[in-house]
PDB file of C-alpha atoms in Angstrom:
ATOM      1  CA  UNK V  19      11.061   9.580 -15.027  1.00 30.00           C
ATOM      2  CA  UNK V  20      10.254   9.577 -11.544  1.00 29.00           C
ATOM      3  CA  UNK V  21       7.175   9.758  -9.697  1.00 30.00           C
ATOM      4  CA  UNK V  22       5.238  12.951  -7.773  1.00 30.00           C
ATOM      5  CA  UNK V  23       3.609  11.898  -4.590  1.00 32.00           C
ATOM      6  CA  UNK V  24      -0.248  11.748  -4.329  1.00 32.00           C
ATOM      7  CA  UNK V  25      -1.300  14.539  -2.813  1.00 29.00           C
ATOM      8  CA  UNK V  26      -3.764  14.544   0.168  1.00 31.00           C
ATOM      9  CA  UNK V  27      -7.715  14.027  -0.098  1.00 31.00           C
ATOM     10  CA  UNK V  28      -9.970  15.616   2.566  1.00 29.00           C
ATOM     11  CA  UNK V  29     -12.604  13.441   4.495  1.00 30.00           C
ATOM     12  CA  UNK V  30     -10.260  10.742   5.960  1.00 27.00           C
ATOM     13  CA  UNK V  31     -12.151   8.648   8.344  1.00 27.00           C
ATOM     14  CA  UNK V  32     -10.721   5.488  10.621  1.00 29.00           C
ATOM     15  CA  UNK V  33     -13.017   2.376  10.697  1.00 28.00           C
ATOM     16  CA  UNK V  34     -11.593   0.610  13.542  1.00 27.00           C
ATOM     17  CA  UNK V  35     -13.404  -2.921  15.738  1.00 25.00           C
ATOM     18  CA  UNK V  36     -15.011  -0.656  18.167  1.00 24.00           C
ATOM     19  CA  UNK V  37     -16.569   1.552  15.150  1.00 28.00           C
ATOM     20  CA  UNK V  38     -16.143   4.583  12.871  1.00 25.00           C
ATOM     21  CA  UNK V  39     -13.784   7.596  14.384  1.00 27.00           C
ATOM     22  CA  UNK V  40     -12.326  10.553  12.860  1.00 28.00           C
ATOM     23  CA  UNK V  41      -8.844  11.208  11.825  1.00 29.00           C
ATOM     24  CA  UNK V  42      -7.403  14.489  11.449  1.00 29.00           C
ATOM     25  CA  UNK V  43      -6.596  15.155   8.076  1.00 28.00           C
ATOM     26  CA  UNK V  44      -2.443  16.217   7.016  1.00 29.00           C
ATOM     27  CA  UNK V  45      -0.838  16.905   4.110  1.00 33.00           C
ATOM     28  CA  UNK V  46       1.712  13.983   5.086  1.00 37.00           C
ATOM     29  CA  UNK V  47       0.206  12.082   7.732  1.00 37.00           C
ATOM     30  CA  UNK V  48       2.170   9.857   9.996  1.00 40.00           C
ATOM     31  CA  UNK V  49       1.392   6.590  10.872  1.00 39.00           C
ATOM     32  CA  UNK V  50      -2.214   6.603  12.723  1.00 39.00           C
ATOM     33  CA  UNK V  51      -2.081   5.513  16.543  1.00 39.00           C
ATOM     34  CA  UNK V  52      -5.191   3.786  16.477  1.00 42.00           C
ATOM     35  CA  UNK V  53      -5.937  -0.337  14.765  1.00 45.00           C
ATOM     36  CA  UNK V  54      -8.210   0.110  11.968  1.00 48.00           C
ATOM     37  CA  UNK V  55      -8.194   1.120   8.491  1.00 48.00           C
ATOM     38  CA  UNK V  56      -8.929   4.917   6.967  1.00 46.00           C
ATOM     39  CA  UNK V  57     -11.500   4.879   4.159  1.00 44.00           C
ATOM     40  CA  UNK V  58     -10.186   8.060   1.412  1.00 43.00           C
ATOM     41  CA  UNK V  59     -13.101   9.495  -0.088  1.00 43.00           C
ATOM     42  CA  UNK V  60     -13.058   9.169  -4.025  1.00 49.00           C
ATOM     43  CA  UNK V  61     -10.397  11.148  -5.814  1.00 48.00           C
ATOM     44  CA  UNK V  62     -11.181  13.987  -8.357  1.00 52.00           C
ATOM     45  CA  UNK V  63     -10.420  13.458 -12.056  1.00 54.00           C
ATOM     46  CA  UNK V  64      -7.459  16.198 -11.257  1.00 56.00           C
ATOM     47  CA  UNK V  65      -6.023  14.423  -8.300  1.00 50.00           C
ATOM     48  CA  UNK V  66      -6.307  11.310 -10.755  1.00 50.00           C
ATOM     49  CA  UNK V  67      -4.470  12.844 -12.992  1.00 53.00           C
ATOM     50  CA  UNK V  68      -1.604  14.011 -11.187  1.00 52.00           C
ATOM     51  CA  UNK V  69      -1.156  10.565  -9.476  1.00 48.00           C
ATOM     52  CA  UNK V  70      -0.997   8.581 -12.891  1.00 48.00           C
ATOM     53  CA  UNK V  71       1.491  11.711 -14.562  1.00 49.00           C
ATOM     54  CA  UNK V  72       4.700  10.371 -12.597  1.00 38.00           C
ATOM     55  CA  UNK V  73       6.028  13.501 -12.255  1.00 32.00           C
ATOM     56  CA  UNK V  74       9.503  13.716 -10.368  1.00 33.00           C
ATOM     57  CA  UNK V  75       9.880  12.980  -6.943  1.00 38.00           C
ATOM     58  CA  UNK V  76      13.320  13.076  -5.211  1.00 26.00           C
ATOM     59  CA  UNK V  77      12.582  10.152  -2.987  1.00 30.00           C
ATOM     60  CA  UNK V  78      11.923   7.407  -5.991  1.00 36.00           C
ATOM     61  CA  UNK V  79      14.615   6.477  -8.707  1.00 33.00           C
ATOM     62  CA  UNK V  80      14.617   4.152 -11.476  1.00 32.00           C
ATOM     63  CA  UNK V  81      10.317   4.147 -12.009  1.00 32.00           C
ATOM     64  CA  UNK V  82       9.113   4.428 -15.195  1.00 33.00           C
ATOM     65  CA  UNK V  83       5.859   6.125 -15.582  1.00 34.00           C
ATOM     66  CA  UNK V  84       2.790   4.306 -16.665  1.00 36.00           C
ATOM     67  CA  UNK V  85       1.598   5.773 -20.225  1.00 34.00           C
ATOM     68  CA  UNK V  86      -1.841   5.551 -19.481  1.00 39.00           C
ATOM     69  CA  UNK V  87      -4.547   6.489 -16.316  1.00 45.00           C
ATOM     70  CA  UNK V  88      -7.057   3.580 -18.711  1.00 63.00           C
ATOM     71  CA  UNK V  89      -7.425   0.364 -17.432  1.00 86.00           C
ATOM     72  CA  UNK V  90      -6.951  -1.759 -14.159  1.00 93.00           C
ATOM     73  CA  UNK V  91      -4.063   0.184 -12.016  1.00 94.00           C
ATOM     74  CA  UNK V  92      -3.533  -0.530  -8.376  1.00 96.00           C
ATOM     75  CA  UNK V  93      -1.368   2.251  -6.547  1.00 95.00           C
ATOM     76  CA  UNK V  94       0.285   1.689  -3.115  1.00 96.00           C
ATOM     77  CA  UNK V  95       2.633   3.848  -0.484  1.00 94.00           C
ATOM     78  CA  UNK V  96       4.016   2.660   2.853  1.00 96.00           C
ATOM     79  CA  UNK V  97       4.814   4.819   6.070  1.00 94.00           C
ATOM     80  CA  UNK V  98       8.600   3.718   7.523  1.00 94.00           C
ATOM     81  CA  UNK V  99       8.554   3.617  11.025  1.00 93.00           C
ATOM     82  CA  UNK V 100      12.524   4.882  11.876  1.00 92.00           C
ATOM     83  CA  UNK V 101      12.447   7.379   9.284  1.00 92.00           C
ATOM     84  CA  UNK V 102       8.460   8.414   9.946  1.00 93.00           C
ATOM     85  CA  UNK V 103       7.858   9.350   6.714  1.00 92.00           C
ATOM     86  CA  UNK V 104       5.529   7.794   3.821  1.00 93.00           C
ATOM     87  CA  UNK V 105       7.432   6.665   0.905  1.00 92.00           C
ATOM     88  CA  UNK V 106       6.292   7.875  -2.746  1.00 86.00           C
ATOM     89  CA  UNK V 107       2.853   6.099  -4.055  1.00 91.00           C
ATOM     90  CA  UNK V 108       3.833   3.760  -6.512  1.00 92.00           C
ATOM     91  CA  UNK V 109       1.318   2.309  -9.390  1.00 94.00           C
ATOM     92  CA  UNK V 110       1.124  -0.991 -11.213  1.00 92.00           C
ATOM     93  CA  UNK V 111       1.394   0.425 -14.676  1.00 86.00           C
ATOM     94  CA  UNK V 112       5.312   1.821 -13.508  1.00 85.00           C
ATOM     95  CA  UNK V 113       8.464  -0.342 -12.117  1.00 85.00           C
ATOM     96  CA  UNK V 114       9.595   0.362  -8.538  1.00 89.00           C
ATOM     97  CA  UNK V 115       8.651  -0.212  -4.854  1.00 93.00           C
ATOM     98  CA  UNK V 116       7.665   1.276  -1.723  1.00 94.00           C
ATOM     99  CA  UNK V 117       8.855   1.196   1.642  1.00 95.00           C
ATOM    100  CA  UNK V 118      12.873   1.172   2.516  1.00 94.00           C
ATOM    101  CA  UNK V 119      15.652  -1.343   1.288  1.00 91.00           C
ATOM    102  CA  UNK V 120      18.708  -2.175   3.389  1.00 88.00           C
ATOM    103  CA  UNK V 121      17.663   0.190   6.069  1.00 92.00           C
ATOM    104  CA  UNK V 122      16.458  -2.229   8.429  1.00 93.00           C
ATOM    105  CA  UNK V 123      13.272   0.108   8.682  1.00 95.00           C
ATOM    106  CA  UNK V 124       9.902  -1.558   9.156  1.00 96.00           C
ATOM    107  CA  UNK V 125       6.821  -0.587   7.718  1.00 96.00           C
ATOM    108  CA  UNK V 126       4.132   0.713   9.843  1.00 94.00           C
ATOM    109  CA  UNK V 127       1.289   1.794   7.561  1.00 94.00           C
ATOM    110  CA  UNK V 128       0.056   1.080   4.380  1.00 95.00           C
ATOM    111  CA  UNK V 129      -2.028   2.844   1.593  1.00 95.00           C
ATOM    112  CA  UNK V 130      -3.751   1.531  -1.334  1.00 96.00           C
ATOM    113  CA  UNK V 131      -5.555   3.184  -4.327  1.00 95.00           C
ATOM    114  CA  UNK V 132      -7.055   1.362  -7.121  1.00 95.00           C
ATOM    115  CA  UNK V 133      -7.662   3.408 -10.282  1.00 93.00           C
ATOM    116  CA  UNK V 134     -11.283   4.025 -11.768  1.00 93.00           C
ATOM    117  CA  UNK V 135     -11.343   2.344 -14.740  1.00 91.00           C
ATOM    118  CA  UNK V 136     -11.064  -0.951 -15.848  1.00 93.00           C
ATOM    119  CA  UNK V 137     -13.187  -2.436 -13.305  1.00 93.00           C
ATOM    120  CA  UNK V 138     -10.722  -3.394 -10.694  1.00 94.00           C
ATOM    121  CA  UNK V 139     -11.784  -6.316  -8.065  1.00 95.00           C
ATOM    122  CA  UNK V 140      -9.320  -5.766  -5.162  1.00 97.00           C
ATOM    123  CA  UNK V 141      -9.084  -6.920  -1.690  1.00 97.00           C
ATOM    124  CA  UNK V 142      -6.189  -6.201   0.937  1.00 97.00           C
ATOM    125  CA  UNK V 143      -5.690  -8.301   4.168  1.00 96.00           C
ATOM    126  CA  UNK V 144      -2.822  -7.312   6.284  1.00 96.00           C
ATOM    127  CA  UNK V 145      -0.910  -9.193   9.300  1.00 95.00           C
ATOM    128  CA  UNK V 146       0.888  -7.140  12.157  1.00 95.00           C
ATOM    129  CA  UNK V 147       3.760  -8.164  14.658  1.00 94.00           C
ATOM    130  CA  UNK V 148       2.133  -8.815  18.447  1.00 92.00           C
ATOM    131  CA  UNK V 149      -1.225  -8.690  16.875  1.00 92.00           C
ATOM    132  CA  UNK V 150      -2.326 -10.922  14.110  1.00 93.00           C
ATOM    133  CA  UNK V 151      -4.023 -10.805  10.910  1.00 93.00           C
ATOM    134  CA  UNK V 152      -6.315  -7.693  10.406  1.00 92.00           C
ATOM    135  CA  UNK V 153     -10.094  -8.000   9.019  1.00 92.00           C
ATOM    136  CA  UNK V 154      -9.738  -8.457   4.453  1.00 94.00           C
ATOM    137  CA  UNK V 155     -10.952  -4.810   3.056  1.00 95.00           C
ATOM    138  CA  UNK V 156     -12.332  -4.068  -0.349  1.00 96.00           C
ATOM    139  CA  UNK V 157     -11.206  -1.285  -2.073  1.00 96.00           C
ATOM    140  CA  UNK V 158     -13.728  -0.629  -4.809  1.00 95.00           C
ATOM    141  CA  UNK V 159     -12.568   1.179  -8.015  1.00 95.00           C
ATOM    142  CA  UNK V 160     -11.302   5.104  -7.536  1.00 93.00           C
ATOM    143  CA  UNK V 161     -11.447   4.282  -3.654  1.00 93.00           C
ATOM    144  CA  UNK V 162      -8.178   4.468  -1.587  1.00 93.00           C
ATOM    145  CA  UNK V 163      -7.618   2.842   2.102  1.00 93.00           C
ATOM    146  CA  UNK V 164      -4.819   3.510   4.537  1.00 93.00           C
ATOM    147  CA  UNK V 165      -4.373   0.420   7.084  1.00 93.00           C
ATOM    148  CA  UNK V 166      -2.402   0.606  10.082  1.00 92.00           C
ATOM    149  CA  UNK V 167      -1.645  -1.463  13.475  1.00 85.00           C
ATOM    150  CA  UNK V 168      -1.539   0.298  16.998  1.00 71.00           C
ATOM    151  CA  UNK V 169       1.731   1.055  19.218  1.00 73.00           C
ATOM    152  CA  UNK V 170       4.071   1.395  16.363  1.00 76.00           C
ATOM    153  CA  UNK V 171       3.630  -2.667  15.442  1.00 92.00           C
ATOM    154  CA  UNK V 172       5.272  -3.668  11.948  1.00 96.00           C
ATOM    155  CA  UNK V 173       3.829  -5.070   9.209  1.00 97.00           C
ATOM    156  CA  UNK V 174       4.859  -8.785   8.601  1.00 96.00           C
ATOM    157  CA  UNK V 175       2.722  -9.488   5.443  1.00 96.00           C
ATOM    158  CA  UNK V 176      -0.158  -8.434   2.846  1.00 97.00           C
ATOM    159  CA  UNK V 177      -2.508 -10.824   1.381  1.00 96.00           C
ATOM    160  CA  UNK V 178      -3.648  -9.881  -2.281  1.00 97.00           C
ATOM    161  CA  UNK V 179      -6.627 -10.748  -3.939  1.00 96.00           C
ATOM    162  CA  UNK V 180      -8.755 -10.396  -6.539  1.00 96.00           C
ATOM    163  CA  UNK V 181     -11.778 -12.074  -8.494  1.00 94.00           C
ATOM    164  CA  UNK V 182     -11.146 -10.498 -11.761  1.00 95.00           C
ATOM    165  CA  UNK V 183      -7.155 -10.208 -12.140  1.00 95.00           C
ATOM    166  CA  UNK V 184      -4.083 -11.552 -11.611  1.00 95.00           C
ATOM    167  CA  UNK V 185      -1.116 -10.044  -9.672  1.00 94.00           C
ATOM    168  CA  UNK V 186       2.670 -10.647  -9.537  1.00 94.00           C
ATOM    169  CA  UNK V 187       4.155  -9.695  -6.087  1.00 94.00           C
ATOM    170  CA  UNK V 188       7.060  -9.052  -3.628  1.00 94.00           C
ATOM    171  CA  UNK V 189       8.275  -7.791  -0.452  1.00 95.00           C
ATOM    172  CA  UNK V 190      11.429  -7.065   1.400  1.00 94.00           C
ATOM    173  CA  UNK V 191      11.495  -8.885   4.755  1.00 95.00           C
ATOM    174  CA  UNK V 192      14.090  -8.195   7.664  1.00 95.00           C
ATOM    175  CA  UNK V 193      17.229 -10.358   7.529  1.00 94.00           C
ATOM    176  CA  UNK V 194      16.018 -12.456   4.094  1.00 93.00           C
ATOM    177  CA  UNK V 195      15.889  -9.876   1.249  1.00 92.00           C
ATOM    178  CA  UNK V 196      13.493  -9.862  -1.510  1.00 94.00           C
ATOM    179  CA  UNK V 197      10.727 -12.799  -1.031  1.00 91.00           C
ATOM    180  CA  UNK V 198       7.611 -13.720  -3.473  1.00 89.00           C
ATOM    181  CA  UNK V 199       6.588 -16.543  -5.386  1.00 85.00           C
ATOM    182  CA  UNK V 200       8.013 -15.286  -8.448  1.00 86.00           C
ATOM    183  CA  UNK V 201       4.262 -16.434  -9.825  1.00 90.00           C
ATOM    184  CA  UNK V 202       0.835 -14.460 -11.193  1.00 93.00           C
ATOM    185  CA  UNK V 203      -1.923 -15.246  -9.157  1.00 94.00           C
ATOM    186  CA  UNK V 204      -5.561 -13.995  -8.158  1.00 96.00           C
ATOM    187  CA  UNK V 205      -4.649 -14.437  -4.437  1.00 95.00           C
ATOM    188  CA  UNK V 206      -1.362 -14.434  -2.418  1.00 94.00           C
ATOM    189  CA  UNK V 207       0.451 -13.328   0.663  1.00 95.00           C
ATOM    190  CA  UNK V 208       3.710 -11.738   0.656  1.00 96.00           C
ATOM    191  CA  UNK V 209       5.738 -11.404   3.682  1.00 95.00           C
ATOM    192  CA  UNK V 210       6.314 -13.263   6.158  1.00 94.00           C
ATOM    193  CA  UNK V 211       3.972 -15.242   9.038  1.00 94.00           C
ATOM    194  CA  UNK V 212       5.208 -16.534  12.315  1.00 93.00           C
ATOM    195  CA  UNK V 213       8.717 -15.225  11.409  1.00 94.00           C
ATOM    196  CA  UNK V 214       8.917 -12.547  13.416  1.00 93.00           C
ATOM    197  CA  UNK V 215      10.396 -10.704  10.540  1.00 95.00           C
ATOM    198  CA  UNK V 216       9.009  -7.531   9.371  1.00 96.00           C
ATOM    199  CA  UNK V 217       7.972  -6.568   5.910  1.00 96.00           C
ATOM    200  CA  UNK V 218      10.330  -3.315   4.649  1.00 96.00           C
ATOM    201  CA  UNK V 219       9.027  -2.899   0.999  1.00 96.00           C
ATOM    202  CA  UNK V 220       6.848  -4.495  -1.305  1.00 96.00           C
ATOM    203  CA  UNK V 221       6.093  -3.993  -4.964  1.00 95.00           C
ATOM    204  CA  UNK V 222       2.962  -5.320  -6.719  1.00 95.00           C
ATOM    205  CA  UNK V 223       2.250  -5.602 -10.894  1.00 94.00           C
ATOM    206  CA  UNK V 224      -0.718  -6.713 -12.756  1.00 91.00           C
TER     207      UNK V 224
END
């Protein structure tokens, strides 16, 4: 079964270092031009719904849809630079990934979702080619965040963590392939650092 993308949610609004700034709001936003992360008001128990269904998608193949919206879920999209497009939102309780493979296509944008139930501790830290790591963000329960770097800069790598549950996770980097641990843990990077390799897709479970 594949997977229908999340639709968007009104009241985006970019937190960046020199303070809060608004964001036009799109159906299928590209990439923000500005450093900072967007703070996604919560989501309505119908857009919920229809993120959780998997419902087809012609951009994902082989996911499996998760059987339940209960319980700890983390859901995640990426925006390819090249193509300018955001890949399908993927969630933990399905198989797949998000970004590009073999397309030599960095990532340039990120968004996370974590479901509202279960009681999901989750925090996101993200590192950016010609710029460093970016402040960690919490993303409390039936909260999303889109993070982003400025002047088109790749991601390199995504640190994970939690307090209350343990994650399994990979991503694709430039010129290596698939690269994790292969190991469940409450915090961990994926990616690369000092590399100068950027990070193409990534897929997280729990």
């Amino acid at each position: 079964m594949r997977f229908r993308a999340l639709t968007a949610v009104s009241g985006l609004t970019a937190l960046t270092l020199l303070g809060m700034v608004p964001v036009a709001q799109a159906a299928e936003p590209s990439a923000p031009a500005a450093n900072g992360v967007a703070k996604v008001k919560k989501m309505s128990p119908e857009e919920i719904q229809e993120m959780l269904a998997a419902r087809a998608d012609a951009n994902t193949q082989g996911v499996t849809a998760g059987t339940t919206a209960e319980g700890r879920v983390v859901c995640f999209r990426a925006h390819v630079r090249n193509a300018n497009m955001w890949t399908s939102t993927i969630c933990t309780d399905q198989s797949g990934f998000t970004g590009s493979e073999g397309q030599n296509d960095p990532i340039d944008a990120v968004y996370f979702y974590v479901g509202p139930t279960g009681g999901m501790d989750f925090n996101v830290e993200t590192h950016w080619a010609n710029f460093g790591t970016a402040p960690e963000a919490h993303i409390a329960p039936g909260d999303g965040l889109m993070m982003w770097n400025s002047n088109g800069n790749a991601l390199e790598a995504i640190h994970l963590r939690s307090f209350n549950q343990s994650m399994m996770a990979a991503a694709h980097v430039k010129d290596v392939g698939w690269k994790g641990t292969g190991l469940r843990s409450y915090d961990q990077w994926i990616g690369s650092i000092g590399e100068n390799r950027w990070m193409e897709a990534f897929w997280i479970d729990i």
